[in-house]
PDB file of C-alpha atoms and ligand atoms in Angstrom:
ATOM      1  CA  MET A   1     120.085  86.008  92.923  1.00  0.00           C
ATOM      2  CA  PRO A   2     119.755  88.435  95.783  1.00  0.00           C
ATOM      3  CA  PRO A   3     116.305  87.991  97.269  1.00  0.00           C
ATOM      4  CA  ASN A   4     115.259  91.530  96.388  1.00  0.00           C
ATOM      5  CA  ALA A   5     116.053  91.201  92.707  1.00  0.00           C
ATOM      6  CA  ALA A   6     113.558  91.360  90.032  1.00  0.00           C
ATOM      7  CA  GLU A   7     112.492  88.198  88.181  1.00  0.00           C
ATOM      8  CA  ILE A   8     111.468  88.395  84.565  1.00  0.00           C
ATOM      9  CA  VAL A   9     108.050  86.773  83.740  1.00  0.00           C
ATOM     10  CA  ALA A  10     107.867  88.023  80.195  1.00  0.00           C
ATOM     11  CA  PRO A  11     110.120  90.570  78.350  1.00  0.00           C
ATOM     12  CA  GLY A  12     109.740  93.812  80.203  1.00  0.00           C
ATOM     13  CA  VAL A  13     107.543  92.423  82.950  1.00  0.00           C
ATOM     14  CA  HIS A  14     109.312  91.940  86.339  1.00  0.00           C
ATOM     15  CA  ARG A  15     108.041  89.979  89.404  1.00  0.00           C
ATOM     16  CA  ILE A  16     108.977  91.685  92.685  1.00  0.00           C
ATOM     17  CA  ARG A  17     108.679  89.353  95.640  1.00  0.00           C
ATOM     18  CA  VAL A  18     107.447  91.938  98.415  1.00  0.00           C
ATOM     19  CA  GLY A  19     106.611  88.973 100.868  1.00  0.00           C
ATOM     20  CA  ARG A  20     108.169  85.993 102.187  1.00  0.00           C
ATOM     21  CA  GLY A  21     108.899  83.435  99.399  1.00  0.00           C
ATOM     22  CA  ASP A  22     105.999  83.507  96.850  1.00  0.00           C
ATOM     23  CA  THR A  23     103.378  84.898  99.247  1.00  0.00           C
ATOM     24  CA  GLU A  24     103.197  88.450  97.887  1.00  0.00           C
ATOM     25  CA  ASN A  25     104.198  90.018  94.506  1.00  0.00           C
ATOM     26  CA  ALA A  26     104.187  93.335  92.910  1.00  0.00           C
ATOM     27  CA  PHE A  27     105.112  93.854  89.300  1.00  0.00           C
ATOM     28  CA  LEU A  28     107.160  96.297  87.279  1.00  0.00           C
ATOM     29  CA  VAL A  29     106.177  96.622  83.739  1.00  0.00           C
ATOM     30  CA  GLU A  30     108.364  98.395  81.164  1.00  0.00           C
ATOM     31  CA  GLY A  31     106.358 100.845  78.817  1.00  0.00           C
ATOM     32  CA  ASP A  32     106.856 103.709  76.579  1.00  0.00           C
ATOM     33  CA  ASP A  33     107.427 106.253  79.196  1.00  0.00           C
ATOM     34  CA  GLY A  34     108.810 104.327  81.998  1.00  0.00           C
ATOM     35  CA  PHE A  35     107.729 101.736  84.438  1.00  0.00           C
ATOM     36  CA  THR A  36     104.264 100.977  85.590  1.00  0.00           C
ATOM     37  CA  LEU A  37     103.994  99.454  89.066  1.00  0.00           C
ATOM     38  CA  VAL A  38     101.125  96.758  89.604  1.00  0.00           C
ATOM     39  CA  ASP A  39     100.268  96.686  93.271  1.00  0.00           C
ATOM     40  CA  VAL A  40     102.609  97.592  96.039  1.00  0.00           C
ATOM     41  CA  GLY A  41     102.205  95.442  99.037  1.00  0.00           C
ATOM     42  CA  TRP A  42     102.411  95.850 102.798  1.00  0.00           C
ATOM     43  CA  ALA A  43     104.232  98.806 104.347  1.00  0.00           C
ATOM     44  CA  SER A  44     107.657  96.919 104.018  1.00  0.00           C
ATOM     45  CA  ALA A  45     107.152  96.668 100.199  1.00  0.00           C
ATOM     46  CA  PRO A  46     108.415 100.238  98.964  1.00  0.00           C
ATOM     47  CA  ALA A  47     112.158  99.439 100.147  1.00  0.00           C
ATOM     48  CA  VAL A  48     111.903  96.211  98.335  1.00  0.00           C
ATOM     49  CA  ILE A  49     110.723  97.687  95.124  1.00  0.00           C
ATOM     50  CA  THR A  50     113.421 100.510  95.356  1.00  0.00           C
ATOM     51  CA  ASP A  51     116.069  98.026  95.727  1.00  0.00           C
ATOM     52  CA  ALA A  52     114.579  95.995  92.665  1.00  0.00           C
ATOM     53  CA  LEU A  53     114.496  99.326  90.623  1.00  0.00           C
ATOM     54  CA  ALA A  54     118.125  99.889  91.495  1.00  0.00           C
ATOM     55  CA  ALA A  55     119.054  96.493  90.476  1.00  0.00           C
ATOM     56  CA  LEU A  56     117.600  97.204  87.128  1.00  0.00           C
ATOM     57  CA  GLY A  57     119.568 100.429  87.044  1.00  0.00           C
ATOM     58  CA  ASP A  58     116.817 102.612  87.568  1.00  0.00           C
ATOM     59  CA  ARG A  59     115.623 105.399  90.109  1.00  0.00           C
ATOM     60  CA  PRO A  60     112.131 105.345  91.959  1.00  0.00           C
ATOM     61  CA  THR A  61     111.237 108.243  89.674  1.00  0.00           C
ATOM     62  CA  ALA A  62     111.271 105.865  86.617  1.00  0.00           C
ATOM     63  CA  VAL A  63     107.813 104.737  87.788  1.00  0.00           C
ATOM     64  CA  ARG A  64     105.405 106.831  85.948  1.00  0.00           C
ATOM     65  CA  ARG A  65     102.149 105.185  87.386  1.00  0.00           C
ATOM     66  CA  ILE A  66     101.040 102.917  90.146  1.00  0.00           C
ATOM     67  CA  MET A  67      97.999 100.715  89.183  1.00  0.00           C
ATOM     68  CA  VAL A  68      96.401  98.908  92.063  1.00  0.00           C
ATOM     69  CA  THR A  69      94.352  95.670  91.151  1.00  0.00           C
ATOM     70  CA  HIS A  70      91.977  96.479  94.275  1.00  0.00           C
ATOM     71  CA  ALA A  71      91.871  98.159  97.599  1.00  0.00           C
ATOM     72  CA  HIS A  72      93.198  95.663 100.069  1.00  0.00           C
ATOM     73  CA  PRO A  73      95.817  96.291 102.744  1.00  0.00           C
ATOM     74  CA  ASP A  74      98.288  93.634 101.503  1.00  0.00           C
ATOM     75  CA  HIS A  75      98.321  95.738  98.062  1.00  0.00           C
ATOM     76  CA  VAL A  76      97.807  99.209  99.200  1.00  0.00           C
ATOM     77  CA  ARG A  77      99.357  99.628 102.567  1.00  0.00           C
ATOM     78  CA  GLY A  78     102.788 100.796 101.077  1.00  0.00           C
ATOM     79  CA  LEU A  79     100.960 102.828  98.433  1.00  0.00           C
ATOM     80  CA  ALA A  80     101.212 106.406 100.177  1.00  0.00           C
ATOM     81  CA  THR A  81     105.071 105.827 100.353  1.00  0.00           C
ATOM     82  CA  MET A  82     105.722 104.526  97.063  1.00  0.00           C
ATOM     83  CA  ARG A  83     103.777 107.377  95.391  1.00  0.00           C
ATOM     84  CA  GLU A  84     105.728 109.812  97.361  1.00  0.00           C
ATOM     85  CA  LEU A  85     109.169 108.027  96.514  1.00  0.00           C
ATOM     86  CA  THR A  86     108.118 107.958  92.779  1.00  0.00           C
ATOM     87  CA  GLY A  87     105.873 111.077  92.143  1.00  0.00           C
ATOM     88  CA  ALA A  88     103.781 108.487  90.074  1.00  0.00           C
ATOM     89  CA  GLU A  89     100.005 108.762  89.396  1.00  0.00           C
ATOM     90  CA  VAL A  90      97.880 106.197  91.175  1.00  0.00           C
ATOM     91  CA  LEU A  91      95.163 104.298  89.168  1.00  0.00           C
ATOM     92  CA  ILE A  92      92.390 102.101  90.467  1.00  0.00           C
ATOM     93  CA  HIS A  93      89.044 100.987  89.309  1.00  0.00           C
ATOM     94  CA  HIS A  94      86.352 103.460  90.218  1.00  0.00           C
ATOM     95  CA  ALA A  95      84.364 100.945  92.354  1.00  0.00           C
ATOM     96  CA  ASP A  96      87.338 100.544  94.815  1.00  0.00           C
ATOM     97  CA  ALA A  97      88.236 104.248  94.766  1.00  0.00           C
ATOM     98  CA  ALA A  98      86.056 105.098  97.900  1.00  0.00           C
ATOM     99  CA  TRP A  99      87.861 102.343  99.860  1.00  0.00           C
ATOM    100  CA  LEU A 100      91.259 103.513  98.726  1.00  0.00           C
ATOM    101  CA  ARG A 101      90.392 106.959 100.000  1.00  0.00           C
ATOM    102  CA  ALA A 102      88.969 105.760 103.416  1.00  0.00           C
ATOM    103  CA  GLY A 103      92.146 103.879 104.244  1.00  0.00           C
ATOM    104  CA  ARG A 104      90.281 100.835 104.982  1.00  0.00           C
ATOM    105  CA  VAL A 105      87.985  98.139 103.778  1.00  0.00           C
ATOM    106  CA  PRO A 106      84.622  99.483 105.113  1.00  0.00           C
ATOM    107  CA  THR A 107      82.075  97.341 107.203  1.00  0.00           C
ATOM    108  CA  GLY A 108      80.381  95.066 104.815  1.00  0.00           C
ATOM    109  CA  GLY A 109      83.380  94.936 102.635  1.00  0.00           C
ATOM    110  CA  ARG A 110      84.084  91.095 103.187  1.00  0.00           C
ATOM    111  CA  SER A 111      81.659  88.492 102.830  1.00  0.00           C
ATOM    112  CA  GLY A 112      82.685  86.439 105.925  1.00  0.00           C
ATOM    113  CA  ALA A 113      82.994  87.224 109.697  1.00  0.00           C
ATOM    114  CA  VAL A 114      86.794  86.277 109.617  1.00  0.00           C
ATOM    115  CA  GLY A 115      87.544  88.753 107.120  1.00  0.00           C
ATOM    116  CA  SER A 116      85.388  91.550 108.844  1.00  0.00           C
ATOM    117  CA  THR A 117      87.124  90.824 112.096  1.00  0.00           C
ATOM    118  CA  LEU A 118      90.483  91.313 110.351  1.00  0.00           C
ATOM    119  CA  ASP A 119      89.613  94.667 109.132  1.00  0.00           C
ATOM    120  CA  ARG A 120      88.952  95.992 112.573  1.00  0.00           C
ATOM    121  CA  LEU A 121      92.810  95.394 113.365  1.00  0.00           C
ATOM    122  CA  PRO A 122      95.000  98.510 113.153  1.00  0.00           C
ATOM    123  CA  PHE A 123      97.511  96.722 110.780  1.00  0.00           C
ATOM    124  CA  MET A 124      94.656  96.484 108.219  1.00  0.00           C
ATOM    125  CA  ARG A 125      94.320 100.261 107.857  1.00  0.00           C
ATOM    126  CA  TRP A 126      96.455 101.925 105.370  1.00  0.00           C
ATOM    127  CA  THR A 127      97.099 105.901 104.792  1.00  0.00           C
ATOM    128  CA  PRO A 128      94.239 107.270 102.614  1.00  0.00           C
ATOM    129  CA  VAL A 129      95.360 107.781  99.056  1.00  0.00           C
ATOM    130  CA  THR A 130      93.128 109.749  96.446  1.00  0.00           C
ATOM    131  CA  PRO A 131      93.654 108.288  93.174  1.00  0.00           C
ATOM    132  CA  ASP A 132      94.711 110.496  90.108  1.00  0.00           C
ATOM    133  CA  ARG A 133      92.339 108.711  87.743  1.00  0.00           C
ATOM    134  CA  THR A 134      90.008 105.808  88.011  1.00  0.00           C
ATOM    135  CA  LEU A 135      90.017 102.909  85.531  1.00  0.00           C
ATOM    136  CA  ASP A 136      87.220 101.304  83.335  1.00  0.00           C
ATOM    137  CA  ASP A 137      86.805  97.901  81.948  1.00  0.00           C
ATOM    138  CA  GLY A 138      88.355  97.395  78.792  1.00  0.00           C
ATOM    139  CA  GLU A 139      90.408 100.331  78.719  1.00  0.00           C
ATOM    140  CA  LEU A 140      94.111 100.314  77.389  1.00  0.00           C
ATOM    141  CA  VAL A 141      96.322 102.355  79.862  1.00  0.00           C
ATOM    142  CA  GLU A 142      98.406 104.565  77.511  1.00  0.00           C
ATOM    143  CA  GLY A 143     102.113 104.057  77.893  1.00  0.00           C
ATOM    144  CA  SER A 144     101.933 100.874  79.765  1.00  0.00           C
ATOM    145  CA  GLY A 145     100.543  98.303  77.407  1.00  0.00           C
ATOM    146  CA  LEU A 146      98.194  97.018  80.140  1.00  0.00           C
ATOM    147  CA  ARG A 147      94.491  96.542  79.354  1.00  0.00           C
ATOM    148  CA  VAL A 148      92.030  96.605  82.285  1.00  0.00           C
ATOM    149  CA  VAL A 149      89.902  93.627  82.512  1.00  0.00           C
ATOM    150  CA  HIS A 150      87.130  94.144  85.345  1.00  0.00           C
ATOM    151  CA  THR A 151      86.944  91.192  87.553  1.00  0.00           C
ATOM    152  CA  PRO A 152      84.572  91.810  90.402  1.00  0.00           C
ATOM    153  CA  GLY A 153      83.983  89.467  93.368  1.00  0.00           C
ATOM    154  CA  HIS A 154      87.098  89.734  95.361  1.00  0.00           C
ATOM    155  CA  THR A 155      86.358  93.295  95.549  1.00  0.00           C
ATOM    156  CA  ALA A 156      83.685  95.257  93.637  1.00  0.00           C
ATOM    157  CA  GLY A 157      86.396  97.102  91.735  1.00  0.00           C
ATOM    158  CA  HIS A 158      89.004  94.353  91.312  1.00  0.00           C
ATOM    159  CA  VAL A 159      90.656  94.260  87.989  1.00  0.00           C
ATOM    160  CA  ALA A 160      93.207  92.078  86.295  1.00  0.00           C
ATOM    161  CA  LEU A 161      95.663  93.865  83.795  1.00  0.00           C
ATOM    162  CA  HIS A 162      96.564  92.117  80.453  1.00  0.00           C
ATOM    163  CA  HIS A 163      99.930  93.087  79.166  1.00  0.00           C
ATOM    164  CA  GLU A 164      99.138  92.740  75.588  1.00  0.00           C
ATOM    165  CA  PRO A 165     102.658  93.000  73.949  1.00  0.00           C
ATOM    166  CA  THR A 166     103.681  89.876  75.877  1.00  0.00           C
ATOM    167  CA  ARG A 167     100.139  88.432  76.511  1.00  0.00           C
ATOM    168  CA  THR A 168     101.075  88.350  80.273  1.00  0.00           C
ATOM    169  CA  LEU A 169      97.933  88.471  82.634  1.00  0.00           C
ATOM    170  CA  LEU A 170      98.549  90.152  86.009  1.00  0.00           C
ATOM    171  CA  ILE A 171      95.565  88.628  87.842  1.00  0.00           C
ATOM    172  CA  GLY A 172      95.709  90.268  91.298  1.00  0.00           C
ATOM    173  CA  ASP A 173      93.701  88.459  93.452  1.00  0.00           C
ATOM    174  CA  ALA A 174      91.172  87.030  91.079  1.00  0.00           C
ATOM    175  CA  ALA A 175      93.030  83.652  91.418  1.00  0.00           C
ATOM    176  CA  PHE A 176      95.508  82.595  93.849  1.00  0.00           C
ATOM    177  CA  HIS A 177      98.456  80.255  93.191  1.00  0.00           C
ATOM    178  CA  LEU A 178      99.306  78.995  96.711  1.00  0.00           C
ATOM    179  CA  ARG A 179      99.044  75.156  97.192  1.00  0.00           C
ATOM    180  CA  GLY A 180      97.607  75.060  93.733  1.00  0.00           C
ATOM    181  CA  LEU A 181      95.393  77.420  91.695  1.00  0.00           C
ATOM    182  CA  GLY A 182      92.160  78.581  93.528  1.00  0.00           C
ATOM    183  CA  LEU A 183      89.755  81.514  94.075  1.00  0.00           C
ATOM    184  CA  GLY A 184      91.246  82.052  97.628  1.00  0.00           C
ATOM    185  CA  PRO A 185      89.321  82.383 100.864  1.00  0.00           C
ATOM    186  CA  ALA A 186      85.612  83.377 100.306  1.00  0.00           C
ATOM    187  CA  THR A 187      85.580  85.089 103.640  1.00  0.00           C
ATOM    188  CA  LEU A 188      88.079  87.683 102.556  1.00  0.00           C
ATOM    189  CA  ALA A 189      86.073  88.318  99.319  1.00  0.00           C
ATOM    190  CA  HIS A 190      83.245  90.986  98.945  1.00  0.00           C
ATOM    191  CA  ASP A 191      80.969  88.883  96.811  1.00  0.00           C
ATOM    192  CA  PRO A 192      82.631  85.509  96.450  1.00  0.00           C
ATOM    193  CA  ASP A 193      79.780  84.090  94.163  1.00  0.00           C
ATOM    194  CA  THR A 194      80.443  86.174  91.412  1.00  0.00           C
ATOM    195  CA  ARG A 195      84.175  85.220  91.193  1.00  0.00           C
ATOM    196  CA  PRO A 196      83.682  82.445  88.662  1.00  0.00           C
ATOM    197  CA  ASP A 197      82.027  84.934  86.400  1.00  0.00           C
ATOM    198  CA  ALA A 198      85.033  86.960  86.600  1.00  0.00           C
ATOM    199  CA  LEU A 199      87.439  84.455  85.424  1.00  0.00           C
ATOM    200  CA  ALA A 200      85.136  83.862  82.394  1.00  0.00           C
ATOM    201  CA  ALA A 201      85.864  87.460  81.435  1.00  0.00           C
ATOM    202  CA  LEU A 202      89.759  86.739  81.393  1.00  0.00           C
ATOM    203  CA  PRO A 203      91.407  86.556  78.046  1.00  0.00           C
ATOM    204  CA  THR A 204      91.859  82.906  76.832  1.00  0.00           C
ATOM    205  CA  ASP A 205      95.060  82.889  75.098  1.00  0.00           C
ATOM    206  CA  VAL A 206      97.700  84.173  77.738  1.00  0.00           C
ATOM    207  CA  ALA A 207     101.342  83.200  77.593  1.00  0.00           C
ATOM    208  CA  ALA A 208     102.074  83.861  81.279  1.00  0.00           C
ATOM    209  CA  VAL A 209     100.239  84.584  84.329  1.00  0.00           C
ATOM    210  CA  GLY A 210     101.550  86.814  87.328  1.00  0.00           C
ATOM    211  CA  PHE A 211      99.827  86.070  90.543  1.00  0.00           C
ATOM    212  CA  ALA A 212      99.698  88.499  93.491  1.00  0.00           C
ATOM    213  CA  HIS A 213      99.890  85.387  95.555  1.00  0.00           C
ATOM    214  CA  GLY A 214     101.955  82.575  94.406  1.00  0.00           C
ATOM    215  CA  ALA A 215     104.528  81.689  91.744  1.00  0.00           C
ATOM    216  CA  PRO A 216     104.119  83.098  88.135  1.00  0.00           C
ATOM    217  CA  LEU A 217     103.240  80.430  85.342  1.00  0.00           C
ATOM    218  CA  THR A 218     104.870  80.622  82.027  1.00  0.00           C
ATOM    219  CA  GLY A 219     105.469  78.412  79.057  1.00  0.00           C
ATOM    220  CA  ASP A 220     103.919  74.956  79.295  1.00  0.00           C
ATOM    221  CA  ALA A 221     102.873  75.579  82.895  1.00  0.00           C
ATOM    222  CA  VAL A 222     100.149  78.146  81.716  1.00  0.00           C
ATOM    223  CA  GLY A 223      98.183  75.237  80.485  1.00  0.00           C
ATOM    224  CA  ALA A 224      97.327  74.349  84.062  1.00  0.00           C
ATOM    225  CA  PHE A 225      95.904  77.965  84.468  1.00  0.00           C
ATOM    226  CA  HIS A 226      93.845  77.493  81.313  1.00  0.00           C
ATOM    227  CA  ASP A 227      92.419  74.266  82.567  1.00  0.00           C
ATOM    228  CA  PHE A 228      91.628  75.983  85.958  1.00  0.00           C
ATOM    229  CA  VAL A 229      89.674  78.849  84.228  1.00  0.00           C
ATOM    230  CA  ARG A 230      87.763  76.487  82.023  1.00  0.00           C
ATOM    231  CA  ALA A 231      86.832  74.283  85.061  1.00  0.00           C
ATOM    232  CA  THR A 232      85.997  77.166  87.479  1.00  0.00           C
ATOM    233  CA  GLY A 233      85.016  80.079  85.133  1.00  0.00           C
ATOM    234  CA  ARG A 234      81.348  80.553  84.421  1.00  0.00           C
ATOM    235  CA  SER A 235      79.699  82.710  81.805  1.00  0.00           C
ATOM    236  CA  SER A 236      77.130  85.095  83.448  1.00  0.00           C
ATOM    237  CA  THR A 237      74.888  84.190  80.356  1.00  0.00           C
ATOM    238  CA  SER A 238      74.849  80.400  81.158  1.00  0.00           C
TER     239      SER A 238
HETATM  240 ZN1  LIG B 301      92.725  90.990  98.025  1.00  0.00          ZN
HETATM  241 ZN1  LIG B 302      95.806  90.083  98.080  1.00  0.00          ZN
END
């Protein structure tokens, strides 16, 4: 398989490796009206995604909407270019919309000093993007089959997206699958202590999980994800 080719996670859900190996992923989801792209990646990602679409026999304009799980540079630095190539509408949770429009994670956007220092570097900035529409918790985005699950903590407006037709959870950065399953570096998160609450809000009967960072889990391997969520997730009422 060529390195740019799309890999099927579930019927109609394609993973695009936009970074080295499993480190960064975007997803193309087939819907009623064309593709929904979930996350983009760094500035090099649009070329990779365009190649993946070509391998599927489609043009960039087959992408009808771009949903970003949150406004961090590794997800949105290629967004302005991708919007231009596709003409797609851009959707993000309302709590991250101001960051997307600002073109950077603002001071205080990360809990730790390492994260804050990183955000001062030029390559962590992106071309500001004004979303066409903002997302709310629980909404089913028409045409996409994707339901929004607000999972704050990594950022205030972080969302996971549940593809209900295939029970595939696109989890963004609410969990990482690099060297095992984890919540990712606390320093990069806006409010790391609330991340376990976010996990408790996720659907519990998913059949596949796509991570922005790490290899997807499908089939029996999803059991490890359910175990991780049970062990790490916390209900805010408990
Ligand atoms: Zn992130
Ligand atoms: Zn990320």
